[in-house]
């Protein structure tokens, strides 16, 4: 984690540790650029105050939970990291549905950094997935699913699992299959995604047409990612992904 990020996390631990004895006596605000210049000139008093809490944060974030066989990043129309996370979401629906969802969906903007080859730490999970997004399993009629594919086409790709999309460079949907089959407008399909997208954000307006929505408690995307990496490690496997032509721009 960046030095300034560690300070913020350590400060949160320090404040929680001193309650209820601590009280705010004055509050002032200003804009401070969190950049390399800030990290180069840290406040000595603050560093001393936060040192024991920073140690605790470093210990937690430095914990190795597994390994990655390859470097993975996130980019449109398709990427290794987005494929991996979309697959994790789709499989995570099994605990609710008794089977994987028909489709997994994650937005590229929710994946904030790359996953490097080698050890995967708890800190890596927090840097890649810094938001408190949670799993939501939506049921969509085929006609709404087609609109969702059009939403994704307009974005020139997002992280998907279980589907294949062909998109024109002017953002039109040219073709789509789900589970290897054409869309049936009258059939009901399940989509495993995150609550942020389930609300129609990032241009995924079709998701608001869901006929049902289940968001299992405590199933954050980060926790699902961590669990998956740990399970792979316990099985003696490294995390990996493949480019499969899930979204192709022509």
mmCIF file of C-alpha atoms in Angstrom:
data_model
loop_
_atom_site.group_PDB
_atom_site.id
_atom_site.type_symbol
_atom_site.label_atom_id
_atom_site.label_comp_id
_atom_site.label_asym_id
_atom_site.label_seq_id
_atom_site.Cartn_x
_atom_site.Cartn_y
_atom_site.Cartn_z
ATOM 1 C CA UNK A 1 0.000 0.000 0.000
ATOM 2 C CA UNK A 2 1.084 3.589 -0.529
ATOM 3 C CA UNK A 3 2.588 5.277 2.555
ATOM 4 C CA UNK A 4 -0.303 7.752 2.831
ATOM 5 C CA UNK A 5 -2.840 4.903 2.582
ATOM 6 C CA UNK A 6 -1.143 3.122 5.477
ATOM 7 C CA UNK A 7 -1.265 6.303 7.567
ATOM 8 C CA UNK A 8 -5.006 6.625 6.997
ATOM 9 C CA UNK A 9 -5.638 3.005 7.950
ATOM 10 C CA UNK A 10 -3.381 3.317 10.999
ATOM 11 C CA UNK A 11 -5.146 6.500 12.098
ATOM 12 C CA UNK A 12 -8.482 4.684 11.965
ATOM 13 C CA UNK A 13 -7.060 1.949 14.205
ATOM 14 C CA UNK A 14 -5.623 4.539 16.612
ATOM 15 C CA UNK A 15 -8.941 6.346 16.974
ATOM 16 C CA UNK A 16 -10.869 3.126 17.532
ATOM 17 C CA UNK A 17 -8.346 2.002 20.165
ATOM 18 C CA UNK A 18 -8.659 5.128 22.314
ATOM 19 C CA UNK A 19 -12.460 5.311 22.454
ATOM 20 C CA UNK A 20 -14.296 6.390 24.550
ATOM 21 C CA UNK A 21 -11.474 8.450 26.150
ATOM 22 C CA UNK A 22 -10.754 10.346 22.933
ATOM 23 C CA UNK A 23 -12.848 13.346 21.980
ATOM 24 C CA UNK A 24 -12.571 15.861 19.184
ATOM 25 C CA UNK A 25 -11.640 19.316 20.512
ATOM 26 C CA UNK A 26 -11.157 21.099 17.188
ATOM 27 C CA UNK A 27 -11.598 20.295 13.506
ATOM 28 C CA UNK A 28 -10.064 22.139 10.579
ATOM 29 C CA UNK A 29 -10.153 21.295 6.902
ATOM 30 C CA UNK A 30 -8.021 21.943 3.848
ATOM 31 C CA UNK A 31 -7.055 20.220 0.608
ATOM 32 C CA UNK A 32 -3.862 18.159 0.740
ATOM 33 C CA UNK A 33 -2.489 16.484 -2.379
ATOM 34 C CA UNK A 34 -1.876 12.780 -1.690
ATOM 35 C CA UNK A 35 1.058 12.389 -4.063
ATOM 36 C CA UNK A 36 4.772 11.552 -4.038
ATOM 37 C CA UNK A 37 5.609 14.954 -2.535
ATOM 38 C CA UNK A 38 3.319 14.253 0.437
ATOM 39 C CA UNK A 39 4.891 10.846 1.020
ATOM 40 C CA UNK A 40 8.381 12.384 0.868
ATOM 41 C CA UNK A 41 7.712 14.824 3.744
ATOM 42 C CA UNK A 42 5.627 13.008 6.361
ATOM 43 C CA UNK A 43 4.772 14.704 9.645
ATOM 44 C CA UNK A 44 7.194 13.366 12.279
ATOM 45 C CA UNK A 45 4.705 13.622 15.157
ATOM 46 C CA UNK A 46 2.020 11.842 13.197
ATOM 47 C CA UNK A 47 4.455 9.099 12.187
ATOM 48 C CA UNK A 48 5.435 8.524 15.821
ATOM 49 C CA UNK A 49 1.815 8.472 16.980
ATOM 50 C CA UNK A 50 0.727 6.051 14.302
ATOM 51 C CA UNK A 51 3.814 3.796 14.293
ATOM 52 C CA UNK A 52 2.358 0.961 16.425
ATOM 53 C CA UNK A 53 -0.870 0.947 14.408
ATOM 54 C CA UNK A 54 1.041 1.103 11.133
ATOM 55 C CA UNK A 55 2.908 -2.014 12.251
ATOM 56 C CA UNK A 56 -0.397 -3.812 12.787
ATOM 57 C CA UNK A 57 -1.690 -2.722 9.375
ATOM 58 C CA UNK A 58 1.559 -3.755 7.672
ATOM 59 C CA UNK A 59 1.372 -7.162 9.346
ATOM 60 C CA UNK A 60 -2.186 -7.732 8.127
ATOM 61 C CA UNK A 61 -1.686 -6.376 4.623
ATOM 62 C CA UNK A 62 1.601 -8.210 4.117
ATOM 63 C CA UNK A 63 0.033 -11.599 4.820
ATOM 64 C CA UNK A 64 0.410 -13.867 1.760
ATOM 65 C CA UNK A 65 -2.854 -15.568 0.768
ATOM 66 C CA UNK A 66 -1.757 -17.263 -2.471
ATOM 67 C CA UNK A 67 0.170 -16.850 -5.708
ATOM 68 C CA UNK A 68 -0.542 -15.674 -9.232
ATOM 69 C CA UNK A 69 0.884 -17.627 -12.146
ATOM 70 C CA UNK A 70 0.896 -14.583 -14.435
ATOM 71 C CA UNK A 71 0.596 -10.788 -14.507
ATOM 72 C CA UNK A 72 -3.042 -9.685 -14.896
ATOM 73 C CA UNK A 73 -4.466 -6.261 -15.647
ATOM 74 C CA UNK A 74 -7.889 -4.813 -16.451
ATOM 75 C CA UNK A 75 -8.748 -3.153 -19.764
ATOM 76 C CA UNK A 76 -11.435 -3.130 -22.437
ATOM 77 C CA UNK A 77 -12.720 -5.005 -24.316
ATOM 78 C CA UNK A 78 -11.421 -8.031 -22.380
ATOM 79 C CA UNK A 79 -8.611 -8.650 -19.915
ATOM 80 C CA UNK A 80 -7.158 -11.371 -17.743
ATOM 81 C CA UNK A 81 -8.035 -9.722 -14.421
ATOM 82 C CA UNK A 82 -11.611 -8.879 -15.393
ATOM 83 C CA UNK A 83 -12.126 -12.441 -16.658
ATOM 84 C CA UNK A 84 -10.870 -13.797 -13.338
ATOM 85 C CA UNK A 85 -13.081 -11.566 -11.185
ATOM 86 C CA UNK A 86 -16.170 -12.105 -13.371
ATOM 87 C CA UNK A 87 -15.611 -15.875 -13.066
ATOM 88 C CA UNK A 88 -15.333 -15.554 -9.282
ATOM 89 C CA UNK A 89 -18.637 -13.664 -9.139
ATOM 90 C CA UNK A 90 -20.401 -16.163 -11.388
ATOM 91 C CA UNK A 91 -19.200 -19.140 -9.316
ATOM 92 C CA UNK A 92 -20.027 -17.377 -6.033
ATOM 93 C CA UNK A 93 -23.707 -17.459 -6.970
ATOM 94 C CA UNK A 94 -23.595 -21.235 -6.417
ATOM 95 C CA UNK A 95 -24.030 -20.744 -2.665
ATOM 96 C CA UNK A 96 -27.418 -19.130 -3.366
ATOM 97 C CA UNK A 97 -28.591 -20.788 -6.581
ATOM 98 C CA UNK A 98 -27.046 -24.224 -6.127
ATOM 99 C CA UNK A 99 -25.195 -23.661 -9.416
ATOM 100 C CA UNK A 100 -23.149 -20.893 -11.045
ATOM 101 C CA UNK A 101 -25.081 -17.928 -12.423
ATOM 102 C CA UNK A 102 -25.658 -17.830 -16.170
ATOM 103 C CA UNK A 103 -23.483 -14.738 -16.356
ATOM 104 C CA UNK A 104 -20.892 -12.914 -14.269
ATOM 105 C CA UNK A 105 -20.384 -9.154 -14.646
ATOM 106 C CA UNK A 106 -17.893 -6.704 -13.160
ATOM 107 C CA UNK A 107 -17.028 -3.187 -14.296
ATOM 108 C CA UNK A 108 -13.464 -2.427 -15.379
ATOM 109 C CA UNK A 109 -13.533 0.709 -13.234
ATOM 110 C CA UNK A 110 -13.948 -1.391 -10.098
ATOM 111 C CA UNK A 111 -10.565 -3.084 -10.657
ATOM 112 C CA UNK A 112 -8.124 -0.438 -9.520
ATOM 113 C CA UNK A 113 -4.699 -1.943 -10.140
ATOM 114 C CA UNK A 114 -2.935 -4.943 -11.629
ATOM 115 C CA UNK A 115 -2.318 -8.355 -10.086
ATOM 116 C CA UNK A 116 1.360 -9.173 -10.466
ATOM 117 C CA UNK A 117 2.866 -12.598 -10.940
ATOM 118 C CA UNK A 118 4.089 -14.140 -7.684
ATOM 119 C CA UNK A 119 2.820 -13.829 -4.132
ATOM 120 C CA UNK A 120 -0.636 -12.349 -3.568
ATOM 121 C CA UNK A 121 -0.969 -10.495 -0.275
ATOM 122 C CA UNK A 122 -3.990 -9.262 1.626
ATOM 123 C CA UNK A 123 -2.851 -5.766 0.667
ATOM 124 C CA UNK A 124 -3.031 -6.710 -3.013
ATOM 125 C CA UNK A 125 -6.684 -7.687 -2.567
ATOM 126 C CA UNK A 126 -7.465 -4.324 -0.972
ATOM 127 C CA UNK A 127 -5.624 -2.400 -3.688
ATOM 128 C CA UNK A 128 -7.268 -4.269 -6.565
ATOM 129 C CA UNK A 129 -10.736 -4.140 -4.949
ATOM 130 C CA UNK A 130 -10.780 -1.095 -2.638
ATOM 131 C CA UNK A 131 -14.547 -0.589 -2.672
ATOM 132 C CA UNK A 132 -17.076 -2.279 -0.383
ATOM 133 C CA UNK A 133 -19.006 -3.766 -3.302
ATOM 134 C CA UNK A 134 -21.149 -6.816 -2.559
ATOM 135 C CA UNK A 135 -22.391 -9.744 -4.617
ATOM 136 C CA UNK A 136 -25.900 -9.375 -6.034
ATOM 137 C CA UNK A 137 -27.649 -12.103 -8.025
ATOM 138 C CA UNK A 138 -30.219 -10.723 -10.432
ATOM 139 C CA UNK A 139 -32.815 -12.497 -12.553
ATOM 140 C CA UNK A 140 -33.421 -10.913 -15.954
ATOM 141 C CA UNK A 141 -35.740 -11.834 -18.776
ATOM 142 C CA UNK A 142 -33.933 -12.471 -22.060
ATOM 143 C CA UNK A 143 -35.220 -9.213 -23.559
ATOM 144 C CA UNK A 144 -33.624 -7.277 -20.660
ATOM 145 C CA UNK A 145 -30.444 -9.339 -20.947
ATOM 146 C CA UNK A 146 -30.183 -8.244 -24.571
ATOM 147 C CA UNK A 147 -30.388 -4.623 -23.370
ATOM 148 C CA UNK A 148 -27.624 -5.373 -20.861
ATOM 149 C CA UNK A 149 -25.431 -6.664 -23.677
ATOM 150 C CA UNK A 150 -26.168 -3.431 -25.555
ATOM 151 C CA UNK A 151 -25.102 -1.482 -22.439
ATOM 152 C CA UNK A 152 -21.828 -3.422 -22.384
ATOM 153 C CA UNK A 153 -21.355 -2.896 -26.128
ATOM 154 C CA UNK A 154 -21.743 0.853 -25.665
ATOM 155 C CA UNK A 155 -18.937 0.709 -23.082
ATOM 156 C CA UNK A 156 -16.826 -1.324 -25.553
ATOM 157 C CA UNK A 157 -16.599 -4.119 -23.020
ATOM 158 C CA UNK A 158 -16.731 -4.908 -19.313
ATOM 159 C CA UNK A 159 -15.642 -7.959 -17.332
ATOM 160 C CA UNK A 160 -17.958 -10.829 -18.259
ATOM 161 C CA UNK A 161 -18.214 -14.570 -17.672
ATOM 162 C CA UNK A 162 -20.427 -17.149 -19.373
ATOM 163 C CA UNK A 163 -21.145 -14.995 -22.439
ATOM 164 C CA UNK A 164 -19.606 -14.060 -25.790
ATOM 165 C CA UNK A 165 -20.229 -10.632 -27.309
ATOM 166 C CA UNK A 166 -19.326 -9.152 -30.667
ATOM 167 C CA UNK A 167 -19.279 -5.365 -30.716
ATOM 168 C CA UNK A 168 -18.725 -2.823 -33.490
ATOM 169 C CA UNK A 169 -16.202 -0.049 -33.026
ATOM 170 C CA UNK A 170 -19.119 2.415 -33.040
ATOM 171 C CA UNK A 171 -20.490 0.730 -29.887
ATOM 172 C CA UNK A 172 -23.243 -1.432 -31.370
ATOM 173 C CA UNK A 173 -23.995 -5.038 -30.384
ATOM 174 C CA UNK A 174 -23.359 -7.289 -33.387
ATOM 175 C CA UNK A 175 -23.922 -10.695 -31.809
ATOM 176 C CA UNK A 176 -24.234 -12.409 -28.439
ATOM 177 C CA UNK A 177 -24.475 -15.852 -26.881
ATOM 178 C CA UNK A 178 -24.918 -16.980 -23.295
ATOM 179 C CA UNK A 179 -23.863 -20.472 -22.326
ATOM 180 C CA UNK A 180 -23.002 -20.956 -25.993
ATOM 181 C CA UNK A 181 -26.602 -20.339 -27.113
ATOM 182 C CA UNK A 182 -28.489 -17.361 -28.582
ATOM 183 C CA UNK A 183 -30.587 -15.257 -26.209
ATOM 184 C CA UNK A 184 -34.169 -16.423 -25.680
ATOM 185 C CA UNK A 185 -36.143 -13.223 -25.047
ATOM 186 C CA UNK A 186 -38.725 -15.034 -22.900
ATOM 187 C CA UNK A 187 -36.337 -17.075 -20.781
ATOM 188 C CA UNK A 188 -35.160 -16.006 -17.305
ATOM 189 C CA UNK A 189 -31.388 -15.684 -16.831
ATOM 190 C CA UNK A 190 -29.318 -15.142 -13.693
ATOM 191 C CA UNK A 191 -26.572 -12.514 -13.533
ATOM 192 C CA UNK A 192 -24.019 -12.410 -10.701
ATOM 193 C CA UNK A 193 -22.695 -8.882 -10.352
ATOM 194 C CA UNK A 194 -22.054 -6.236 -7.679
ATOM 195 C CA UNK A 195 -24.557 -3.997 -5.924
ATOM 196 C CA UNK A 196 -23.087 -0.870 -7.562
ATOM 197 C CA UNK A 197 -23.938 -2.168 -11.028
ATOM 198 C CA UNK A 198 -27.241 -3.689 -9.879
ATOM 199 C CA UNK A 199 -28.408 -0.122 -9.226
ATOM 200 C CA UNK A 200 -27.824 0.703 -12.908
ATOM 201 C CA UNK A 201 -24.534 2.544 -12.420
ATOM 202 C CA UNK A 202 -21.709 2.701 -14.984
ATOM 203 C CA UNK A 203 -24.237 2.616 -17.792
ATOM 204 C CA UNK A 204 -25.697 -0.785 -16.822
ATOM 205 C CA UNK A 205 -29.270 0.541 -16.825
ATOM 206 C CA UNK A 206 -30.737 -2.788 -17.997
ATOM 207 C CA UNK A 207 -29.972 -4.331 -14.603
ATOM 208 C CA UNK A 208 -32.711 -2.209 -13.032
ATOM 209 C CA UNK A 209 -35.208 -4.331 -15.015
ATOM 210 C CA UNK A 210 -34.380 -7.422 -12.925
ATOM 211 C CA UNK A 211 -37.413 -9.456 -11.874
ATOM 212 C CA UNK A 212 -35.651 -10.455 -8.646
ATOM 213 C CA UNK A 213 -32.530 -9.508 -6.732
ATOM 214 C CA UNK A 214 -30.691 -11.378 -3.970
ATOM 215 C CA UNK A 215 -27.629 -9.896 -2.245
ATOM 216 C CA UNK A 216 -26.248 -12.470 0.244
ATOM 217 C CA UNK A 217 -25.114 -10.773 3.493
ATOM 218 C CA UNK A 218 -21.376 -10.410 3.974
ATOM 219 C CA UNK A 219 -20.487 -11.467 0.431
ATOM 220 C CA UNK A 220 -18.268 -8.553 -0.556
ATOM 221 C CA UNK A 221 -16.394 -8.873 -3.828
ATOM 222 C CA UNK A 222 -13.103 -8.526 -1.958
ATOM 223 C CA UNK A 223 -13.943 -11.320 0.477
ATOM 224 C CA UNK A 224 -14.977 -13.567 -2.420
ATOM 225 C CA UNK A 225 -11.671 -12.826 -4.167
ATOM 226 C CA UNK A 226 -9.653 -13.535 -1.014
ATOM 227 C CA UNK A 227 -11.525 -16.791 -0.379
ATOM 228 C CA UNK A 228 -10.942 -17.918 -3.972
ATOM 229 C CA UNK A 229 -7.204 -17.181 -3.818
ATOM 230 C CA UNK A 230 -6.891 -18.989 -0.472
ATOM 231 C CA UNK A 231 -8.788 -22.019 -1.787
ATOM 232 C CA UNK A 232 -6.502 -22.214 -4.803
ATOM 233 C CA UNK A 233 -3.467 -22.034 -2.517
ATOM 234 C CA UNK A 234 -4.847 -24.787 -0.270
ATOM 235 C CA UNK A 235 -5.282 -26.956 -3.370
ATOM 236 C CA UNK A 236 -1.676 -26.282 -4.383
ATOM 237 C CA UNK A 237 -2.654 -24.132 -7.363
ATOM 238 C CA UNK A 238 -1.706 -20.648 -8.466
ATOM 239 C CA UNK A 239 -4.367 -18.203 -9.618
ATOM 240 C CA UNK A 240 -4.528 -17.791 -13.383
ATOM 241 C CA UNK A 241 -6.830 -16.658 -16.201
ATOM 242 C CA UNK A 242 -7.050 -16.801 -19.991
ATOM 243 C CA UNK A 243 -8.064 -14.503 -22.814
ATOM 244 C CA UNK A 244 -10.999 -16.231 -24.505
ATOM 245 C CA UNK A 245 -12.618 -13.746 -26.851
ATOM 246 C CA UNK A 246 -15.437 -13.011 -24.424
ATOM 247 C CA UNK A 247 -15.841 -9.496 -25.832
ATOM 248 C CA UNK A 248 -14.541 -8.826 -29.329
ATOM 249 C CA UNK A 249 -14.660 -5.404 -31.010
ATOM 250 C CA UNK A 250 -14.804 -5.594 -34.816
#
